Each structure stands twice: as C-alpha cells, then as structure tokens.
Amino acid sequence: MNNNKQAITIKGTKDGLTFIIDETCSFDQILKELETKLSSSVVDKDHPMVKVNIHLGNRYLTKEMKDDFLQIVRSKNNLIINEITSNVITKHEAKEWQKDLEVSTITRMVRAGQTVHVQGDLLLVGDVNPGGSVSATGNIYILGRLNGIAHAGLEGDRQAVVVAAYMNPTQLRIADLLSRSPDFATEGVYMECAYVDEEHDKILIDRIQMLSNLRPNLRSMERRISNG
Amino acid sequence: MGEAIVITSGKGGVGKTTTTANVGTSLALLGKNVCLIDTDIGLRNLDVVLGLENRIVYDIVDVVQGRCKVKQSLVKDKRFDCLHLLPASQTSDKSAITPEGIRDIINELKSDYDYILIDCPAGIEQGYKNAIAGADKAIVVTTPEKSSVRDADRIIGLLEKEDLGTPHLIINRIRTHMVKTGDMLDINDIIGILAVDLLGIVADDDEVIKSSHHGEPIAFQPNTKASISYRNIARRILGESVPLMSLEDDKGMMSKVKKFFGIKS
C-alpha cells in the first residue's frame, strides 16, 4: 500500500534540509529508504556541513530506534542532525515534564534534621530552621524564614533561583555551586533572591525586585513549556 | 483517667530530670495525684533529685520483665502522699524495656493518677522511643543555647510524627544578664525558631543546684524565682492562664515606684 508512496520527503530550506517522515509506514522501510536516498545523492566532499531537521509527525521513536536512525544519517559525513521533532511523547515523559513544570506547594516547618525534596519548583509556606534542608530541581520560593540549607536546580539547572521572605541561610546551593554564610553571626535580610552570576561563576543575592530582570523567563509561568 | 506527659529535650544536661521533679512536685502541691516515671535506664537520677534513692526496692525493668507488680515498684514521696516515683534501673540498659512494656505500665497507672510525668533520657534512640510510647502530650525542655535549641527543633520534628499534638516548650536556665548582652538567645528568638507554645521560663538559679544536691526539689521553697516558675508551669498544665513572670531583678526604690505607677523601666 505504502510501497508506492515515499516514506521520506526531503525538502531544502534556508536552515538546511528537512526530512519529513511518513507516519504510517514501517520503521524498517524508513531505514531502508533513508539508506538508499542518502547514498544516491551525490555528495561533494568539499561541500559545507548541512544541517538536517527531522519531522516525525505522529510517530514515536524509542531511544534505540533513534540511535539506528542517527547512525545512518551520521555515516554521511557532511550531514549533521539539528533537531528531531515529533508530535508525540510517552505518558511517562509527559508526567515527568509536568512535574518539572509544576510548583509544589508545601505548608510546614522544615526542622533540624528534616529534608524536603520536590521535582520542579518548590513553594514552601513555612520556615526552614537551622539544620533543615530543602531541595528542588527547579526554583525554590520560601514564604517564611530560610535559616537552613536550600538547593535549587538540583540536577544542574543554573538558571534556578532561591527566593525567600527572610534570607539567613547556613548554605545556598544552586546547581553545582555552593555559598555559605560568613563565619561571624549575621542578621538575615528580608525579601531577597539568590541566583547564579555566570560572569563570576558564583551565587549572588539581590533584592527580590531585581528577579524579573535577572530571570526574565520567570515573568510568566508558560516559560519552560517553550523550551521543555 | 489521667494524662501522661513526656518531658524530653534531645540534648542532655538541659534539665529534663530537674524539670520533671519540680513540675511533678508543683502538681502535687496543687493537690493532684502525680506519678513520675524515670525511663533513663542505666543512668537513673530522678530518685536522687527527689531524695528517694534509699527507698527503692523494685524498678521499671523488674515490672516490664514481670518480676513484680507496678504497685510494688512505686516509691511514695517522703513529703506527699499524692506523689509517687517509678524508678529506673541502675543495672540494665535501654534494651531491657520495650515501648509496649512502658505503654502497658502507663495505661495501668492512668486510672490511679491525674498526671503521669515521664522523664525521657537524652538522645533520639531506643530510650527516647520507649519514653514517648505511652505519652499523650509532650513537653520539650531547652536552654537559651544554640545547640540545645537545635536539638529541641529536631525533637519537635520527631514528636510531630507521633500522635502527641503540638509539644509545649519550657525554656530553662535563662541568664538574664547574658540575654541582655546578646550572648544568649532571647525568648522571642527561641519561640521564633521553634514555633511552639511556650509553657514557661525558668531562670538559672544556684538554688536549683543546691536543692537537687540536698534531694529537695526547689518547688517547695516559697519564693525563689525558680520555684515560682515551676509552680506557674504546673498551674498552666492545669489550664490556668498565668502570665510569664519577669526574670529581671528589681533593684532599688525607683524601679518599685515606677512599677507601682506602671512605667516600664
């Protein structure tokens, strides 16, 4: 049925080549056709690298399938894969994605020896006492006193921030960076945010009002859907 | 039906035993039937503070292991008929009793007493778990030191997981002059961190040490600051609303005159 129809349509755009993959034919067929199509096209060795975008339509590729696919494209040495897009993701991926975008609200005190961890953003209504710690893969917002440890961007997101109504932490951690309180006793500060300053490669603290300038993507909640 | 209150702190040496002895004595002074239980097996000293060491025949380990009845092990106070002590064992260790064993004892005692105060050992291990097993309520004792407040915070966190309601707080050994100079946490700082209800404050007083030394709880003495504090705590346990007393020393005539006119000095 589909044998007459092309499984792969190649289009040239100003961003390079776009491969549109038919979503109804079998995967073997695609690989076969890809092989023939790419070998039949005459490739000039001196030709600059060509970017390839792949549109899968409503097809889902497992990691193994993707690897097989990429291997064929990469074997043609002047093609580089720019992007693979698909209209579908698995339920599991969708749930993880949703968790990453979610703000989990927790109302409690985090006392000495207690830890709270969430995936995504954390909104804590309560205090973090000395010896207590909170962590999140995203941002941390504390409506209360931060006297303990807060670790935002736990899985390496340096864009993550820690915001607290009262900031007097023993330690602040964002992604792979750490800063600690000075060795002399300090009064905390009210309404502050902590972020990573890429220029100096360290964690800085500023007034909460500066946050929208420092992290423009936080201005609206849709932000990370676009780069999810 | 009585109420069982565990007195705990996490950190050692903040005054759990002294508090148990004095709050128990104060409740007895107010005419309540009180039983004190020492759960610090192996390191007992509630009996020493109460001056009852020489009266002990059986202890709590004997009861749990079935060598005697609960009633047989109770030591009657030498001053009151309504105050009894269930002493800890000096020879065994914490593994000699179980949470279930303690719970059974407390349930049995509840029918005879208005208040059962449980003196908890320091730490958060087996001894602590034994002590809180039969309790309905908890009192956390802390001193105005960072380390002891940290441990109190940890204990409150652990107590919140049990079915004991919000614990109440006693701040012990407050040295007014050190709080003033900022070398000690002040009461508001402590309440701010721990966020629990304050049951009472007790000043650091040499008299407390002296009375423990003589085996006479200070709560008997009519008018030292510490004894008034303990009696106030007992009244608050009974549900009275008693304002916190000032720990400041009134010096000289002027401050008395000012106080008379309601001017804060």
XYZ file of C-alpha atoms in Angstrom:
493
model
C 0.000 0.000 0.000
C 2.570 2.446 1.116
C 5.187 0.991 -1.153
C 4.452 3.448 -3.893
C 4.322 6.363 -1.536
C 7.568 7.935 -0.400
C 8.379 7.258 3.213
C 10.781 10.184 3.436
C 10.281 13.524 1.811
C 13.326 15.745 1.720
C 12.887 19.477 1.493
C 15.523 22.131 1.288
C 15.052 25.270 3.368
C 17.346 28.088 4.302
C 18.046 26.303 7.611
C 19.286 23.216 5.816
C 17.432 20.051 4.905
C 14.145 18.945 6.374
C 13.294 15.257 6.327
C 9.587 14.690 6.645
C 8.961 11.107 7.635
C 5.702 9.471 6.693
C 3.983 8.416 9.902
C 2.149 5.379 8.581
C 4.909 3.286 7.045
C 7.087 0.812 8.971
C 10.344 1.773 10.619
C 12.354 -0.757 8.598
C 11.035 0.822 5.454
C 12.219 4.223 6.638
C 15.694 2.991 7.397
C 15.919 1.274 4.028
C 14.708 4.313 2.168
C 16.977 6.603 4.143
C 19.954 4.450 3.238
C 19.146 4.488 -0.499
C 18.194 8.153 -0.595
C 21.314 9.353 1.157
C 23.669 7.140 -0.833
C 22.080 8.026 -4.154
C 22.511 11.739 -3.668
C 25.899 12.778 -4.910
C 27.861 14.266 -2.064
C 30.669 16.665 -2.652
C 33.450 16.205 -0.096
C 34.226 19.917 -0.037
C 30.619 20.857 0.397
C 29.964 22.607 3.742
C 28.122 20.743 6.512
C 24.386 20.631 6.024
C 22.012 20.847 8.945
C 19.200 18.327 8.994
C 15.868 18.734 10.748
C 13.749 15.647 11.074
C 9.991 15.793 11.386
C 8.479 12.577 12.619
C 4.833 13.620 12.622
C 2.766 11.447 14.928
C 5.431 8.802 15.221
C 7.211 7.892 18.431
C 10.805 6.661 18.295
C 12.377 4.767 21.177
C 15.943 5.584 22.058
C 17.244 2.529 20.185
C 15.278 3.442 17.073
C 16.599 6.984 17.259
C 20.161 5.706 17.527
C 19.712 3.468 14.477
C 18.300 6.386 12.577
C 21.018 8.799 13.618
C 23.733 6.330 12.779
C 22.631 6.185 9.150
C 22.463 9.960 8.849
C 25.806 10.453 10.590
C 27.515 7.949 8.318
C 27.105 10.515 5.570
C 29.818 12.767 6.749
C 28.563 16.161 5.707
C 25.169 15.936 7.421
C 24.563 16.974 10.989
C 21.311 16.467 12.843
C 19.999 19.750 14.114
C 16.710 18.673 15.616
C 14.311 15.764 15.748
C 10.723 16.760 16.348
C 7.757 14.574 17.000
C 4.175 15.385 17.858
C 4.019 12.601 20.428
C 5.775 11.747 23.696
C 5.162 8.861 26.045
C 2.874 9.151 29.029
C 5.869 8.738 31.314
C 7.747 11.579 29.642
C 4.634 13.735 29.792
C 4.283 13.122 33.516
C 7.932 13.901 34.193
C 7.584 17.028 32.097
C 4.554 18.086 34.012
C 6.367 17.506 37.308
C 9.260 19.658 36.138
C 6.861 22.467 35.343
C 4.781 22.136 38.459
C 5.087 24.296 41.528
C 4.629 22.019 44.542
C 3.199 23.897 47.495
C 4.183 22.521 50.874
C 2.941 24.076 54.091
C 5.019 23.035 57.069
C 8.073 23.813 59.146
C 11.259 22.133 57.993
C 13.006 21.489 61.300
C 16.544 20.417 62.156
C 17.302 17.038 60.617
C 14.373 17.151 58.199
C 14.643 17.314 54.422
C 12.095 18.239 51.778
C 12.711 17.473 48.110
C 10.461 18.125 45.135
C 10.768 17.746 41.403
C 10.008 21.044 39.717
C 9.560 24.243 41.691
C 9.010 24.355 45.441
C 6.804 26.851 47.207
C 7.309 26.389 50.927
C 4.874 28.118 53.226
C 6.805 27.950 56.488
C 10.322 28.215 57.822
C 13.451 26.216 57.148
C 15.183 26.011 60.516
C 18.938 25.669 61.046
C 19.841 22.055 60.288
C 16.863 21.586 57.960
C 17.192 21.449 54.191
C 15.019 21.880 51.109
C 15.867 20.989 47.530
C 14.163 21.180 44.142
C 15.111 20.501 40.536
C 13.670 23.922 39.733
C 13.299 27.116 41.726
C 12.677 27.420 45.445
C 10.330 30.044 46.860
C 10.077 30.289 50.625
C 7.250 32.203 52.258
C 8.959 32.189 55.615
C 12.430 32.213 57.064
C 15.259 30.382 55.386
C 17.709 29.570 58.176
C 18.863 26.189 56.900
C 20.054 24.880 53.544
C 18.338 25.391 50.182
C 19.446 23.670 46.978
C 17.762 24.836 43.773
C 18.424 23.359 40.320
C 19.424 20.079 41.910
C 20.016 18.379 38.570
C 22.239 21.133 37.244
C 19.898 23.957 36.219
C 21.986 27.067 36.805
C 19.053 29.286 35.894
C 17.256 28.170 39.058
C 16.839 30.695 41.879
C 16.179 30.657 45.613
C 13.740 33.284 46.832
C 12.948 33.794 50.497
C 10.863 36.207 52.532
C 13.691 36.133 55.067
C 17.091 35.031 53.903
C 19.612 33.887 56.517
C 20.750 30.503 55.183
C 23.555 28.352 56.504
C 24.217 27.330 52.915
C 22.829 28.158 49.499
C 23.320 25.753 46.643
C 22.313 26.296 43.039
C 23.127 23.517 40.563
C 26.807 22.724 41.200
C 27.643 25.940 43.071
C 27.690 26.494 46.802
C 27.905 29.508 49.039
C 27.874 29.558 52.793
C 27.127 32.115 55.443
C 30.042 34.144 56.777
C 31.795 32.930 59.931
C 30.536 35.821 62.004
C 26.925 35.966 63.107
C 24.748 37.903 60.687
C 21.292 39.319 60.695
C 19.313 37.963 57.790
C 17.782 40.055 55.054
C 14.149 40.319 54.052
C 12.751 39.690 50.568
C 15.843 38.582 48.731
C 16.630 36.217 45.884
C 19.743 34.180 45.176
C 20.893 33.382 41.632
C 23.965 32.251 39.750
C 26.008 35.028 38.229
C 27.591 33.337 35.206
C 30.164 36.073 34.789
C 31.746 35.495 38.179
C 30.640 31.878 38.417
C 29.186 32.280 41.879
C 25.956 32.699 43.750
C 24.840 36.265 44.381
C 21.986 37.674 46.420
C 19.881 40.622 45.409
C 16.593 42.316 46.206
C 13.506 40.375 45.176
C 12.516 43.234 42.869
C 15.555 42.517 40.680
C 14.452 38.970 39.955
C 12.338 39.800 36.909
C 15.353 41.454 35.295
C 17.742 38.681 36.265
C 15.477 35.884 35.109
C 13.089 37.304 32.513
C 11.733 33.817 31.866
C 10.155 33.831 35.328
C 7.838 36.686 34.407
C 5.215 34.291 33.168
C 4.550 30.717 34.039
C 4.459 29.436 30.448
C 8.176 29.994 30.163
C 9.556 26.496 30.306
C 6.922 24.883 28.139
C 8.535 26.643 25.211
C 11.976 25.215 25.924
C 10.803 21.996 27.530
C -8.416 8.968 83.696
C -5.009 10.607 83.984
C -2.826 12.272 81.447
C 0.671 11.093 80.566
C 3.177 13.819 79.698
C 6.661 13.046 78.461
C 9.427 15.533 79.271
C 12.148 15.441 76.654
C 14.832 17.606 75.057
C 17.105 15.684 72.723
C 20.210 17.225 74.194
C 21.495 16.089 77.563
C 22.032 18.313 80.564
C 19.353 20.901 79.851
C 17.319 19.995 82.939
C 14.802 17.307 81.991
C 15.121 15.492 85.298
C 15.050 18.677 87.374
C 12.010 19.857 85.429
C 10.235 16.530 85.891
C 10.909 16.556 89.626
C 9.812 20.145 90.112
C 6.777 20.172 87.854
C 5.698 16.912 89.483
C 6.192 18.374 92.956
C 4.285 21.533 91.986
C 1.362 19.500 90.651
C 1.354 17.517 93.903
C 1.402 20.793 95.858
C -1.752 21.742 93.959
C -3.362 18.566 95.248
C -3.076 16.372 92.167
C -2.193 12.699 92.221
C 1.108 12.505 90.387
C 3.326 9.637 89.323
C 6.817 10.271 87.978
C 8.420 7.665 85.742
C 12.168 7.625 85.167
C 12.900 5.979 81.803
C 16.614 6.742 81.796
C 17.547 3.107 82.341
C 21.136 2.659 83.435
C 21.618 6.329 84.325
C 18.793 6.936 86.736
C 18.805 10.099 88.789
C 15.262 11.312 89.221
C 15.241 9.417 92.529
C 18.357 11.294 93.646
C 16.896 14.699 92.844
C 13.800 13.769 94.825
C 15.868 12.312 97.682
C 14.220 8.884 97.382
C 17.183 6.764 96.419
C 17.244 4.847 99.696
C 13.599 3.745 99.342
C 13.896 1.897 96.003
C 13.191 -1.834 96.102
C 11.963 -2.692 92.615
C 12.418 -0.711 89.415
C 10.799 -0.351 85.995
C 12.822 -3.185 84.473
C 11.515 -5.523 87.184
C 7.980 -4.503 86.229
C 8.479 -4.899 82.453
C 10.153 -8.263 82.921
C 7.400 -9.436 85.253
C 9.376 -9.767 88.494
C 6.920 -7.559 90.382
C 3.622 -5.674 90.063
C 3.549 -1.980 89.088
C 2.163 -1.042 92.518
C 5.039 -2.783 94.300
C 7.659 -0.802 92.420
C 6.185 2.634 93.158
C 8.093 4.686 95.720
C 5.996 7.083 97.763
C 7.453 10.546 98.221
C 8.629 11.383 101.716
C 6.755 14.693 101.760
C 3.481 13.937 99.927
C 1.115 11.036 99.799
C -0.020 12.015 96.321
C 3.427 11.878 94.676
C 4.963 8.595 93.587
C 8.044 7.598 91.645
C 8.549 4.630 89.365
C 12.358 4.477 89.346
C 14.606 3.407 86.504
C 17.021 0.529 86.827
C 20.639 1.257 87.555
C 21.998 -2.059 86.337
C 20.295 -2.768 82.989
C 20.356 -0.728 79.794
C 17.777 0.767 77.435
C 17.179 -2.510 75.612
C 15.810 -4.089 78.813
C 12.425 -2.449 78.243
C 10.188 -2.032 75.197
C 7.753 0.676 74.075
C 4.906 -1.816 74.560
C 6.060 -2.561 78.109
C 6.052 1.142 79.010
C 2.689 1.687 77.336
C 1.130 -1.077 79.411
C 2.525 0.365 82.641
C 1.254 3.856 81.835
C -2.191 2.596 80.903
C -2.362 0.796 84.208
C -1.254 3.890 86.162
C -3.651 6.237 84.379
C -6.610 5.004 86.378
C -4.944 5.927 89.692
C -3.223 9.215 88.867
C -4.175 12.607 87.475
C -0.787 13.185 85.925
C 1.980 10.837 84.889
C 5.232 12.603 84.075
C 7.766 10.617 82.067
C 11.398 11.653 82.347
C 12.987 10.889 78.983
C 16.676 10.068 78.506
C 18.813 12.259 76.214
C 19.122 11.221 72.597
C 16.692 10.067 69.924
C 17.336 6.343 70.037
C 15.688 3.450 71.818
C 15.429 5.211 75.174
C 13.552 8.110 73.609
C 11.244 5.756 71.729
C 10.475 3.911 74.962
C 9.766 7.142 76.820
C 7.296 8.602 74.330
C 5.450 5.328 73.740
C 2.705 5.799 76.306
C 2.548 9.601 76.369
C -0.462 11.736 75.464
C 1.409 15.016 75.435
C 4.987 16.206 75.266
C 6.934 18.970 76.929
C 10.245 19.939 75.342
C 12.880 21.493 77.589
C 15.541 23.709 76.092
C 18.092 26.221 77.282
C 18.865 29.509 75.522
C 21.869 27.973 73.757
C 22.080 27.329 70.048
C 22.991 23.683 70.396
C 20.142 22.918 72.721
C 17.627 24.844 70.587
C 18.850 22.901 67.542
C 18.245 19.606 69.321
C 14.877 20.786 70.600
C 13.942 21.587 66.994
C 14.949 18.096 65.941
C 12.948 16.525 68.763
C 9.877 18.628 67.948
C 10.161 17.422 64.355
C 10.211 13.832 65.559
C 7.364 14.388 68.018
C 5.175 15.860 65.275
C 5.258 12.459 63.582
C 3.845 10.843 66.710
C 0.266 11.294 67.768
C 1.096 13.706 70.580
C -0.284 17.020 69.389
C 1.945 20.077 69.337
C 4.590 19.855 72.047
C 4.889 22.600 74.647
C 8.119 24.337 75.465
C 9.935 25.141 78.690
C 12.964 27.387 78.423
C 15.270 26.548 81.280
C 18.342 28.238 82.777
C 17.812 31.706 81.402
C 20.576 34.091 82.442
C 19.037 37.493 82.156
C 22.293 39.415 82.085
C 23.661 37.277 79.238
C 20.492 37.611 77.208
C 20.783 41.384 77.658
C 24.342 41.474 76.348
C 23.330 39.322 73.389
C 25.482 36.356 74.413
C 22.461 34.119 74.799
C 19.358 33.640 72.678
C 16.387 35.560 73.990
C 12.966 34.042 74.489
C 11.481 35.564 71.343
C 14.316 34.201 69.203
C 13.725 30.713 70.543
C 9.959 30.839 70.066
C 10.582 32.253 66.592
C 12.665 29.270 65.592
C 10.716 26.517 67.296
C 7.215 27.870 66.655
C 5.526 26.012 69.512
C 3.565 27.188 72.548
C 5.608 28.356 75.500
C 4.674 26.658 78.755
C 7.096 28.506 80.957
C 10.511 30.012 81.525
C 12.858 29.219 84.383
C 15.761 31.414 85.450
C 19.206 29.981 86.029
C 19.437 29.858 89.781
C 22.085 28.435 92.121
C 19.256 27.435 94.445
C 18.132 24.807 91.909
C 21.513 23.090 92.055
C 21.603 23.396 95.830
C 18.171 21.849 96.280
C 18.949 18.987 93.872
C 22.079 18.362 95.884
C 20.003 18.001 99.046
C 17.308 15.914 97.391
C 14.628 18.542 97.978
C 13.002 19.852 94.795
C 13.199 23.639 94.700
C 9.463 23.883 94.029
C 8.999 23.545 97.814
C 10.743 26.778 98.549
C 8.216 29.569 98.835
C 9.738 32.451 96.939
C 12.765 31.814 94.794
C 12.290 32.745 91.135
C 12.776 29.167 90.003
C 10.210 27.743 92.427
C 7.595 30.293 91.378
C 8.359 29.459 87.730
C 7.809 25.751 88.302
C 4.591 26.317 90.199
C 3.378 28.594 87.394
C 4.144 25.851 84.884
C 2.088 23.410 86.939
C -0.820 25.861 87.020
C -0.605 26.282 83.248
C -0.707 22.495 82.841
C -3.934 22.551 84.839
C -5.322 25.035 82.344
C -4.952 28.282 84.272
C -3.709 31.266 82.359
C -0.738 32.648 84.250
C 1.328 35.483 82.805
C 5.064 34.944 82.372
C 6.951 36.365 85.305
C 9.654 38.906 84.793
C 13.117 37.494 85.334
C 14.631 40.908 85.923
C 15.870 41.775 89.362
C 14.085 44.768 90.776
C 16.852 46.927 92.060
C 16.296 49.882 94.295
C 13.377 52.041 95.265
C 12.999 53.836 91.953
C 12.064 50.759 89.962
C 9.488 49.796 92.589
C 7.946 53.237 92.372
C 7.968 53.052 88.591
C 6.381 49.628 88.731
C 3.717 50.975 91.048
C 2.807 53.606 88.510
C 3.028 51.087 85.673
C 6.017 52.676 83.999
C 8.350 50.196 82.344
C 11.899 50.753 83.457
